[in-house]
Amino acid sequence: MKNYIIHDEWKIIEEGFNREDNRITESLLSIGNGRNGQRANFEEKYSGDSLRGSYVAGIYYPDKTRVGWWKNGYPEYFAKILNAANWIGIDIWVDGEALDLNKAEIRSFYRDLDMRSGLLTRRFVAQFSSGKQIEVHAKRFLSIADQEIGAISYSVKALNFSGELSFLPYIDGDVVNEDSNYDENFWIGISQKITGSSGYVCLETKKTAFQVCTGMNFRATFNNNLIAPELTAVEKEKFVGAEFKIQVKPGDEVCIEKYVAISSTLYYTPKKLQEATEKTLKRATDKGFDRLFANQETAWKIRWETSDIHIEGDVAAQQGIRFNIFQLNQTYLGDDERLNIGPKGFTGEKYGGVTYWDTEAYCLPFTLGTAPQMVSKNLLLYRYKHLQKAIENAEKLGFTDGAALYPMVTINGEECHNEWEITFEEIHRNGAIAFGIYNYIAYTGDKDYLAPYGFEVLLALSRFWSQRINWSEVKKKFVMLGVTGPNEYENNVNNNFHTSYMAVWTLKYTLEAIDYLKKEHPLLFEDLVIKLKLKELKETSRWKKVIKDMYFPYDFTRKIYLQQDGFLDKELIPVSQLDPKDRPINQKWSWDRILRSCYIKQADTLQSIYWFEDEFDRGSLERHFDFYEPLTVHESSLSSCIHSILAASIGRQEKAYEMYLRTARLDLDDYNSDTCDGLHITSMGGTWMAFVQGFGGMRVRNEQLHFNPFIPEGWKSYSFRINFRNAHLEFTMDNSNFRIVNHSKVAVEIVVQGKEYTLAAKKELILEN
Amino acid sequence: MKNYIIHDEWKIIEEGFNREDNRITESLLSIGNGRNGQRANFEEKYSGDSLRGSYVAGIYYPDKTRVGWWKNGYPEYFAKILNAANWIGIDIWVDGEALDLNKAEIRSFYRDLDMRSGLLTRRFVAQFSSGKQIEVHAKRFLSIADQEIGAISYSVKALNFSGELSFLPYIDGDVVNEDSNYDENFWIGISQKITGSSGYVCLETKKTAFQVCTGMNFRATFNNNLIAPELTAVEKEKFVGAEFKIQVKPGDEVCIEKYVAISSTLYYTPKKLQEATEKTLKRATDKGFDRLFANQETAWKIRWETSDIHIEGDVAAQQGIRFNIFQLNQTYLGDDERLNIGPKGFTGEKYGGVTYWDTEAYCLPFTLGTAPQMVSKNLLLYRYKHLQKAIENAEKLGFTDGAALYPMVTINGEECHNEWEITFEEIHRNGAIAFGIYNYIAYTGDKDYLAPYGFEVLLALSRFWSQRINWSEVKKKFVMLGVTGPNEYENNVNNNFHTSYMAVWTLKYTLEAIDYLKKEHPLLFEDLVIKLKLKELKETSRWKKVIKDMYFPYDFTRKIYLQQDGFLDKELIPVSQLDPKDRPINQKWSWDRILRSCYIKQADTLQSIYWFEDEFDRGSLERHFDFYEPLTVHESSLSSCIHSILAASIGRQEKAYEMYLRTARLDLDDYNSDTCDGLHITSMGGTWMAFVQGFGGMRVRNEQLHFNPFIPEGWKSYSFRINFRNAHLEFTMDNSNFRIVNHSKVAVEIVVQGKEYTLAAKKELILEN
């Protein structure tokens, strides 16, 4: 745990330079705009510890996988989003000595990320070995209004000397990933140019042949007056820059405004790429920093209007939830169904920027609740477009007849993971993808999604499940052997409750979908039967048998479902009895010891119990929670949100709050000592769920919004907003009232604590707490 | 399966060049002398497919491990025996055109390995594009009489032309391993020299800093007359050679005798290394090829005298068993307890030349039966010397108080394997190491091994087992969770019968050892208690509880022990019903499918049933065999020998013979399509076991040799020899008699088919069959 970030309602603040935590701060203050992500690296040279990261959405390299022993079915490569050209660079020299905060004496240092506008600010005074002092004030943002634009304002004031300042703004494409086999370079230079203050570097990725063109231009002022200094072009391999020198006296200030355009062949043909970059660059330069930033502020204001959560009386919690919402919003804008949300977004290299089941399980509720419907639909279409690859993936493993196994990790639909116990066994991801379809339709009411897209995916998933199980002669039941549940601290277990439950549920839901399509769209269904070679009678009768006779491990004494067949053979010692020195166990214990222990990395049985809460009575929910929560170490960032919601659901408000805080401030306080690698972007969706579904008690049942809110102790009030179908609602909870405002033009029916209310357009409803 | 090797009683013969099978032949015709191994690569240039391999015992490199995701407890490196300097090289040119059998037209080709003397012979006629023909006759061997010497005789006859022959005998240290990360070179040149015909290259391994010096000298004859041609030194990086040219007419023959000395810092200090090499080289050169070879023949004759198995009436079986014995004998001579027997010996790169549990389980019986006692003892001392490392290894995984986990794979006592399901879970290897001690003492009667060595190992193993199990509240038994048995087609299972059985047996045997030591060596035992911090009462009472209450999965219907808890949940479809297209499943199926299948890679439950046969009645043996054998695919080379012995034991002679043939000719017929990687050296010990314990029915019970022999159908007779304590016995079985000759000076008691006989010194016993 770290505790150096200053608590503030809207800003993430570092006061004084925490050199040894620089990677953490670089992650926390990352900026992005859905197309690009940029860690909070310094503009000027820095020889201290830093993870340089400039990422461009969708631009990946298929790196060679590393395995001990190859196993049939492993993928050939691991896709990783690349560290792309450094666009922030501005080197500074004072009388020939380079500014480097690892070498200069830092007299004062402050940086913050303003979440209202996505503006990263840094101010410091640095003293050189010569005693000369400068004051620097740097600001930058990536525009969400014009997604190919980044802008930097960087000013240097001479404090106590007369002498020469040199500036070198540049674009540097000669970059590597920290995580690469034998420090391979993944970029090939295609073209580059520098003319006056304007230049670009166009690069192509090896193997995948994506091209990215990064252009820059800048203008300089001297004591706020525009100047036209003499520029010296600096060109190296994959590097362009323009240097100028200027004489200063104490009190003089030189400021650079650097404009950057980043375009990729995801959006332009290679031929048009350079032209497009130059056009964008001209647009940015013409507007200037202030107008670009005004647009940025407006765009963010609109985002915050539909997604902000406000808390009165708890600054730490307020900062936490806004940080989560902010980062989600700048990671994925939802306008391109080829993109998705990686576990670390564009804030670091770990996980390679690729897609996991996190999206459906933890991010979709957020986009459903806060963004236009199309954003969530694009997340679903991402999978739909990968269906053929998922079928091929299943074929590689020996499945037939159109069964699909979606990859555990992917960027283009192909599996990129190569640990057998996960690649082949963590198949509950198929369940999450089916649940995503269900969740989308239940929330939006968009049943029309089924016929062209959803059903095709559901059918392929059901076909997979019906082949993946087998009949056990001893149990006289269908069993699911050799799986790994969400709890990755158990591998290759039999009859993992969550996986089996998702399998059976998927079969049921697919049967429902067939019934619906046959009834409502019989002609479309006929087409689908032929297209998908559906042998309805044969296939559905098998599914029905499986639904009827699936085996779930159960403890008749405790009256709970067991995470897997052998769970009770383990020594059940609550986490509370572990020596704190042993935590986190994934850093302190051998893998062998973890696997044999009872400790649960993340919600597993409780994951499906959360998803299908209504199929369990209150007593059962309590029994399961009371059994599993004490054994859960929450060493996955995706765990505490689920436990928080369930705790809220059974009235354990204190526990719900504890779990919530853990997920909300996971990165800000570096709970798991890994924020240095990047932020836990997908778990931030879980934080939002924990708030709205936990504290707000929001559920969707039978096309209606249900609420069962409470307010954590010590808070004065909180409020959140929700898009639901055509309505936009605002909820405010304080210690006396629960107030609902319908901001939209349609009436909405909602159910609060079991009671139904109709809320007319533009009206509000105030209920006593 | 391949079928191109000519059947012969003493030779492994290839007639005609099987170009596409060259790697297989290179493996099969490997020569070795315990210190060095050499694949049957060609002396002259060869641009076709070939795996070059010259290996020096004990000389390894710690290569970087490759993992997808690092797990706590994994080793930092993977040790591999290196491909060392090429000492066989002799380049040949005819009028400037290089001899390369991949380019020349091959008019006739023959090669064989004579197992009587370890002599590799090759003869061919090659025609160059010019039409010029030469006849080549090459012979080579690695001396087992003088283990640092290799010798080659290479003659070239001009058949149909007059012209110039050029010869370049050389030593080339600029070699790589085929299996290396990014083609890294592992050798650094230390020194090299070429003077006249004599030269050397001294190399040092990176990181491990072993040095190997390889020297050569040669002499040449022209039509059998010694000549002194003019020599041109050829020197490159890590390469020395001496070239000469000679004019020939049709019928002229030039012969080179090349002598090689290979010394390493395993046996000399770096300072003395070069001198030692030169000394050995002089010794070899002085003796000349013929005398060196005469010594080789004598040395092999002695080896064969105690280890040959002779079969009348089945050339394929005869060739098979001799090939197995020959390869074992040339892999490990047993004179250095730092060396051991790798699964592929020195015949290829796979498995890195490192030690597995194969040694104790499959090789020790062979050395016990055929070699001096010290050879087997050295194999045990290898582990004794690694005990401290095994304790450290266990500590890394969280075990305490002197518990030891021996590595799955090692060269120096440190674990080199990095797949969690094997590294951490295939812990039955600890059982094999305990069984090795038991087996050695039972066979040799050398109980004195216990006090200084054996007990210390046993105690550490028992400490491991008693910590590795845990109490199951539901089973009210001790369980062993998360293990992988010898059947690596199931991973991370609970209560693997074999592992649990070995655990309990080890505890029992350690208790017996304590009783013995207390009674026979009370003073020594007192010392051991203090040295090993043995809390006898506390520790042994825990062991006794475990012995009493260990859980073994059992099928009460079939009355058999189950391989693991969930085995019966699988679909049990006999191997015979598999589509032949699906075999071998490890090449045709995904790992996922294999893991969920019932198919057994190698004897697992049957492994311990074989080891502790006397603890099961005949009916039980039959039930277990009849259940497991039909489900076993024998895709490990270590499987069929165990099944063969058990089949013999329950009177299934035909099955015993089928399984025997599979192991005996595994490499000769390339059963598993992997002989190209090298030979299955350790499984060859299993072949010997299958013969002597299967056909011969040999067992040791209560200090006595027992026999229960039969002769496979169609054979006229077989005979084998056994060292047993001070006796040397010869057994001959034909269709009428079982004849035992006591070649030693002491009387021996033996039990044949349950009847006890005393056989006086130098006497024979003939029993009716």
mmCIF file of N, CA and C in Angstrom, chain B residues 401-461:
data_model
loop_
_atom_site.group_PDB
_atom_site.id
_atom_site.type_symbol
_atom_site.label_atom_id
_atom_site.label_comp_id
_atom_site.label_asym_id
_atom_site.label_seq_id
_atom_site.Cartn_x
_atom_site.Cartn_y
_atom_site.Cartn_z
ATOM 1 N N ASP B 401 12.096 -27.702 8.114
ATOM 2 C CA ASP B 401 12.663 -28.716 9.003
ATOM 3 C C ASP B 401 13.345 -29.862 8.265
ATOM 4 N N GLY B 402 14.113 -29.524 7.246
ATOM 5 C CA GLY B 402 14.910 -30.555 6.601
ATOM 6 C C GLY B 402 14.177 -31.458 5.637
ATOM 7 N N ALA B 403 12.956 -31.065 5.232
ATOM 8 C CA ALA B 403 12.250 -31.837 4.197
ATOM 9 C C ALA B 403 12.963 -31.624 2.870
ATOM 10 N N ALA B 404 13.025 -32.667 2.071
ATOM 11 C CA ALA B 404 13.715 -32.551 0.778
ATOM 12 C C ALA B 404 12.779 -32.907 -0.361
ATOM 13 N N LEU B 405 12.822 -32.079 -1.397
ATOM 14 C CA LEU B 405 12.189 -32.466 -2.656
ATOM 15 C C LEU B 405 13.280 -32.482 -3.718
ATOM 16 N N TYR B 406 13.600 -33.678 -4.172
ATOM 17 C CA TYR B 406 14.584 -33.785 -5.248
ATOM 18 C C TYR B 406 14.008 -33.187 -6.519
ATOM 19 N N PRO B 407 14.878 -32.623 -7.354
ATOM 20 C CA PRO B 407 14.384 -32.013 -8.593
ATOM 21 C C PRO B 407 13.855 -33.063 -9.563
ATOM 22 N N MET B 408 12.951 -32.624 -10.406
ATOM 23 C CA MET B 408 12.448 -33.491 -11.467
ATOM 24 C C MET B 408 13.542 -33.710 -12.497
ATOM 25 N N VAL B 409 14.334 -32.690 -12.684
ATOM 26 C CA VAL B 409 15.331 -32.649 -13.737
ATOM 27 C C VAL B 409 16.539 -31.930 -13.160
ATOM 28 N N THR B 410 17.686 -32.530 -13.232
ATOM 29 C CA THR B 410 18.835 -31.846 -12.651
ATOM 30 C C THR B 410 20.129 -32.330 -13.255
ATOM 31 N N ILE B 411 21.137 -31.493 -13.102
ATOM 32 C CA ILE B 411 22.469 -31.942 -13.459
ATOM 33 C C ILE B 411 23.407 -31.750 -12.277
ATOM 34 N N ASN B 412 23.083 -30.783 -11.425
ATOM 35 C CA ASN B 412 23.972 -30.464 -10.297
ATOM 36 C C ASN B 412 23.224 -30.426 -8.974
ATOM 37 N N GLY B 413 21.995 -30.953 -8.960
ATOM 38 C CA GLY B 413 21.204 -30.948 -7.739
ATOM 39 C C GLY B 413 20.138 -29.873 -7.729
ATOM 40 N N GLU B 414 20.262 -28.896 -8.635
ATOM 41 C CA GLU B 414 19.255 -27.838 -8.702
ATOM 42 C C GLU B 414 18.189 -28.180 -9.720
ATOM 43 N N GLU B 415 16.965 -27.770 -9.394
ATOM 44 C CA GLU B 415 15.850 -28.056 -10.292
ATOM 45 C C GLU B 415 16.014 -27.280 -11.591
ATOM 46 N N CYS B 416 15.734 -27.960 -12.697
ATOM 47 C CA CYS B 416 15.832 -27.312 -13.995
ATOM 48 C C CYS B 416 14.534 -27.364 -14.783
ATOM 49 N N HIS B 417 13.478 -27.832 -14.153
ATOM 50 C CA HIS B 417 12.229 -27.958 -14.898
ATOM 51 C C HIS B 417 11.307 -26.803 -14.546
ATOM 52 N N ASN B 418 10.547 -26.328 -15.508
ATOM 53 C CA ASN B 418 9.689 -25.194 -15.198
ATOM 54 C C ASN B 418 8.278 -25.304 -15.758
ATOM 55 N N GLU B 419 7.657 -26.436 -15.521
ATOM 56 C CA GLU B 419 6.217 -26.533 -15.720
ATOM 57 C C GLU B 419 5.652 -26.895 -14.354
ATOM 58 N N TRP B 420 4.784 -26.043 -13.819
ATOM 59 C CA TRP B 420 4.372 -26.215 -12.430
ATOM 60 C C TRP B 420 3.808 -27.603 -12.166
ATOM 61 N N GLU B 421 3.072 -28.146 -13.155
ATOM 62 C CA GLU B 421 2.399 -29.426 -12.921
ATOM 63 C C GLU B 421 3.406 -30.570 -12.814
ATOM 64 N N ILE B 422 4.626 -30.312 -13.206
ATOM 65 C CA ILE B 422 5.671 -31.323 -13.101
ATOM 66 C C ILE B 422 6.675 -30.923 -12.020
ATOM 67 N N THR B 423 7.227 -29.743 -12.163
ATOM 68 C CA THR B 423 8.205 -29.244 -11.189
ATOM 69 C C THR B 423 7.713 -29.426 -9.749
ATOM 70 N N PHE B 424 6.511 -28.941 -9.480
ATOM 71 C CA PHE B 424 6.000 -28.934 -8.111
ATOM 72 C C PHE B 424 5.181 -30.172 -7.787
ATOM 73 N N GLU B 425 4.715 -30.866 -8.801
ATOM 74 C CA GLU B 425 3.686 -31.872 -8.541
ATOM 75 C C GLU B 425 4.095 -33.297 -8.865
ATOM 76 N N GLU B 426 5.077 -33.457 -9.751
ATOM 77 C CA GLU B 426 5.443 -34.836 -10.077
ATOM 78 C C GLU B 426 6.426 -35.331 -9.022
ATOM 79 N N ILE B 427 5.928 -35.331 -7.800
ATOM 80 C CA ILE B 427 6.795 -35.541 -6.643
ATOM 81 C C ILE B 427 7.024 -37.013 -6.345
ATOM 82 N N HIS B 428 6.364 -37.887 -7.077
ATOM 83 C CA HIS B 428 6.627 -39.318 -6.884
ATOM 84 C C HIS B 428 8.099 -39.639 -7.119
ATOM 85 N N ARG B 429 8.818 -38.723 -7.780
ATOM 86 C CA ARG B 429 10.263 -38.931 -7.962
ATOM 87 C C ARG B 429 10.951 -39.131 -6.620
ATOM 88 N N ASN B 430 10.465 -38.422 -5.600
ATOM 89 C CA ASN B 430 11.014 -38.618 -4.255
ATOM 90 C C ASN B 430 10.855 -40.075 -3.817
ATOM 91 N N GLY B 431 9.748 -40.672 -4.202
ATOM 92 C CA GLY B 431 9.507 -42.079 -3.878
ATOM 93 C C GLY B 431 10.493 -42.986 -4.595
ATOM 94 N N ALA B 432 10.753 -42.655 -5.863
ATOM 95 C CA ALA B 432 11.678 -43.491 -6.638
ATOM 96 C C ALA B 432 13.073 -43.449 -6.025
ATOM 97 N N ILE B 433 13.438 -42.291 -5.509
ATOM 98 C CA ILE B 433 14.779 -42.155 -4.922
ATOM 99 C C ILE B 433 14.873 -42.968 -3.629
ATOM 100 N N ALA B 434 13.808 -42.969 -2.847
ATOM 101 C CA ALA B 434 13.771 -43.831 -1.653
ATOM 102 C C ALA B 434 13.823 -45.295 -2.075
ATOM 103 N N PHE B 435 13.045 -45.627 -3.104
ATOM 104 C CA PHE B 435 13.006 -47.015 -3.552
ATOM 105 C C PHE B 435 14.371 -47.456 -4.070
ATOM 106 N N GLY B 436 15.101 -46.528 -4.686
ATOM 107 C CA GLY B 436 16.450 -46.833 -5.158
ATOM 108 C C GLY B 436 17.334 -47.311 -4.004
ATOM 109 N N ILE B 437 17.225 -46.618 -2.881
ATOM 110 C CA ILE B 437 18.035 -47.009 -1.708
ATOM 111 C C ILE B 437 17.631 -48.411 -1.239
ATOM 112 N N TYR B 438 16.312 -48.611 -1.143
ATOM 113 C CA TYR B 438 15.804 -49.924 -0.735
ATOM 114 C C TYR B 438 16.291 -51.017 -1.685
ATOM 115 N N ASN B 439 16.170 -50.742 -2.957
ATOM 116 C CA ASN B 439 16.486 -51.729 -3.990
ATOM 117 C C ASN B 439 17.981 -52.086 -3.958
ATOM 118 N N TYR B 440 18.781 -51.055 -3.805
ATOM 119 C CA TYR B 440 20.230 -51.266 -3.731
ATOM 120 C C TYR B 440 20.592 -52.150 -2.541
ATOM 121 N N ILE B 441 20.018 -51.809 -1.387
ATOM 122 C CA ILE B 441 20.356 -52.580 -0.185
ATOM 123 C C ILE B 441 19.798 -53.997 -0.274
ATOM 124 N N ALA B 442 18.568 -54.122 -0.766
ATOM 125 C CA ALA B 442 17.961 -55.452 -0.883
ATOM 126 C C ALA B 442 18.786 -56.333 -1.816
ATOM 127 N N TYR B 443 19.290 -55.747 -2.901
ATOM 128 C CA TYR B 443 20.006 -56.530 -3.893
ATOM 129 C C TYR B 443 21.419 -56.858 -3.431
ATOM 130 N N THR B 444 22.089 -55.848 -2.898
ATOM 131 C CA THR B 444 23.508 -56.042 -2.565
ATOM 132 C C THR B 444 23.708 -56.528 -1.129
ATOM 133 N N GLY B 445 22.710 -56.308 -0.270
ATOM 134 C CA GLY B 445 22.899 -56.629 1.142
ATOM 135 C C GLY B 445 23.742 -55.595 1.885
ATOM 136 N N ASP B 446 24.074 -54.498 1.209
ATOM 137 C CA ASP B 446 24.964 -53.479 1.776
ATOM 138 C C ASP B 446 24.210 -52.553 2.738
ATOM 139 N N LYS B 447 23.818 -53.086 3.886
ATOM 140 C CA LYS B 447 23.069 -52.274 4.859
ATOM 141 C C LYS B 447 23.917 -51.143 5.417
ATOM 142 N N ASP B 448 25.223 -51.306 5.305
ATOM 143 C CA ASP B 448 26.097 -50.235 5.797
ATOM 144 C C ASP B 448 25.915 -48.931 5.023
ATOM 145 N N TYR B 449 25.227 -49.020 3.913
ATOM 146 C CA TYR B 449 24.965 -47.792 3.162
ATOM 147 C C TYR B 449 24.035 -46.856 3.940
ATOM 148 N N LEU B 450 23.208 -47.443 4.799
ATOM 149 C CA LEU B 450 22.200 -46.653 5.525
ATOM 150 C C LEU B 450 22.805 -45.570 6.394
ATOM 151 N N ALA B 451 23.744 -46.002 7.278
ATOM 152 C CA ALA B 451 24.197 -45.057 8.294
ATOM 153 C C ALA B 451 24.885 -43.819 7.720
ATOM 154 N N PRO B 452 25.868 -43.965 6.855
ATOM 155 C CA PRO B 452 26.481 -42.711 6.419
ATOM 156 C C PRO B 452 25.666 -41.971 5.367
ATOM 157 N N TYR B 453 24.859 -42.666 4.576
ATOM 158 C CA TYR B 453 24.216 -41.996 3.442
ATOM 159 C C TYR B 453 22.690 -42.172 3.394
ATOM 160 N N GLY B 454 22.287 -43.411 3.311
ATOM 161 C CA GLY B 454 20.894 -43.710 2.972
ATOM 162 C C GLY B 454 19.888 -43.113 3.936
ATOM 163 N N PHE B 455 20.161 -43.254 5.224
ATOM 164 C CA PHE B 455 19.173 -42.801 6.194
ATOM 165 C C PHE B 455 18.944 -41.297 6.114
ATOM 166 N N GLU B 456 19.996 -40.578 5.897
ATOM 167 C CA GLU B 456 19.886 -39.119 5.821
ATOM 168 C C GLU B 456 18.928 -38.711 4.690
ATOM 169 N N VAL B 457 19.046 -39.406 3.577
ATOM 170 C CA VAL B 457 18.145 -39.129 2.454
ATOM 171 C C VAL B 457 16.720 -39.549 2.799
ATOM 172 N N LEU B 458 16.586 -40.758 3.350
ATOM 173 C CA LEU B 458 15.244 -41.269 3.682
ATOM 174 C C LEU B 458 14.524 -40.341 4.655
ATOM 175 N N LEU B 459 15.262 -39.882 5.664
ATOM 176 C CA LEU B 459 14.652 -38.999 6.656
ATOM 177 C C LEU B 459 14.127 -37.723 5.990
ATOM 178 N N ALA B 460 14.947 -37.134 5.131
ATOM 179 C CA ALA B 460 14.537 -35.892 4.461
ATOM 180 C C ALA B 460 13.324 -36.129 3.568
ATOM 181 N N LEU B 461 13.265 -37.304 2.944
ATOM 182 C CA LEU B 461 12.125 -37.635 2.094
ATOM 183 C C LEU B 461 10.870 -37.824 2.935
#
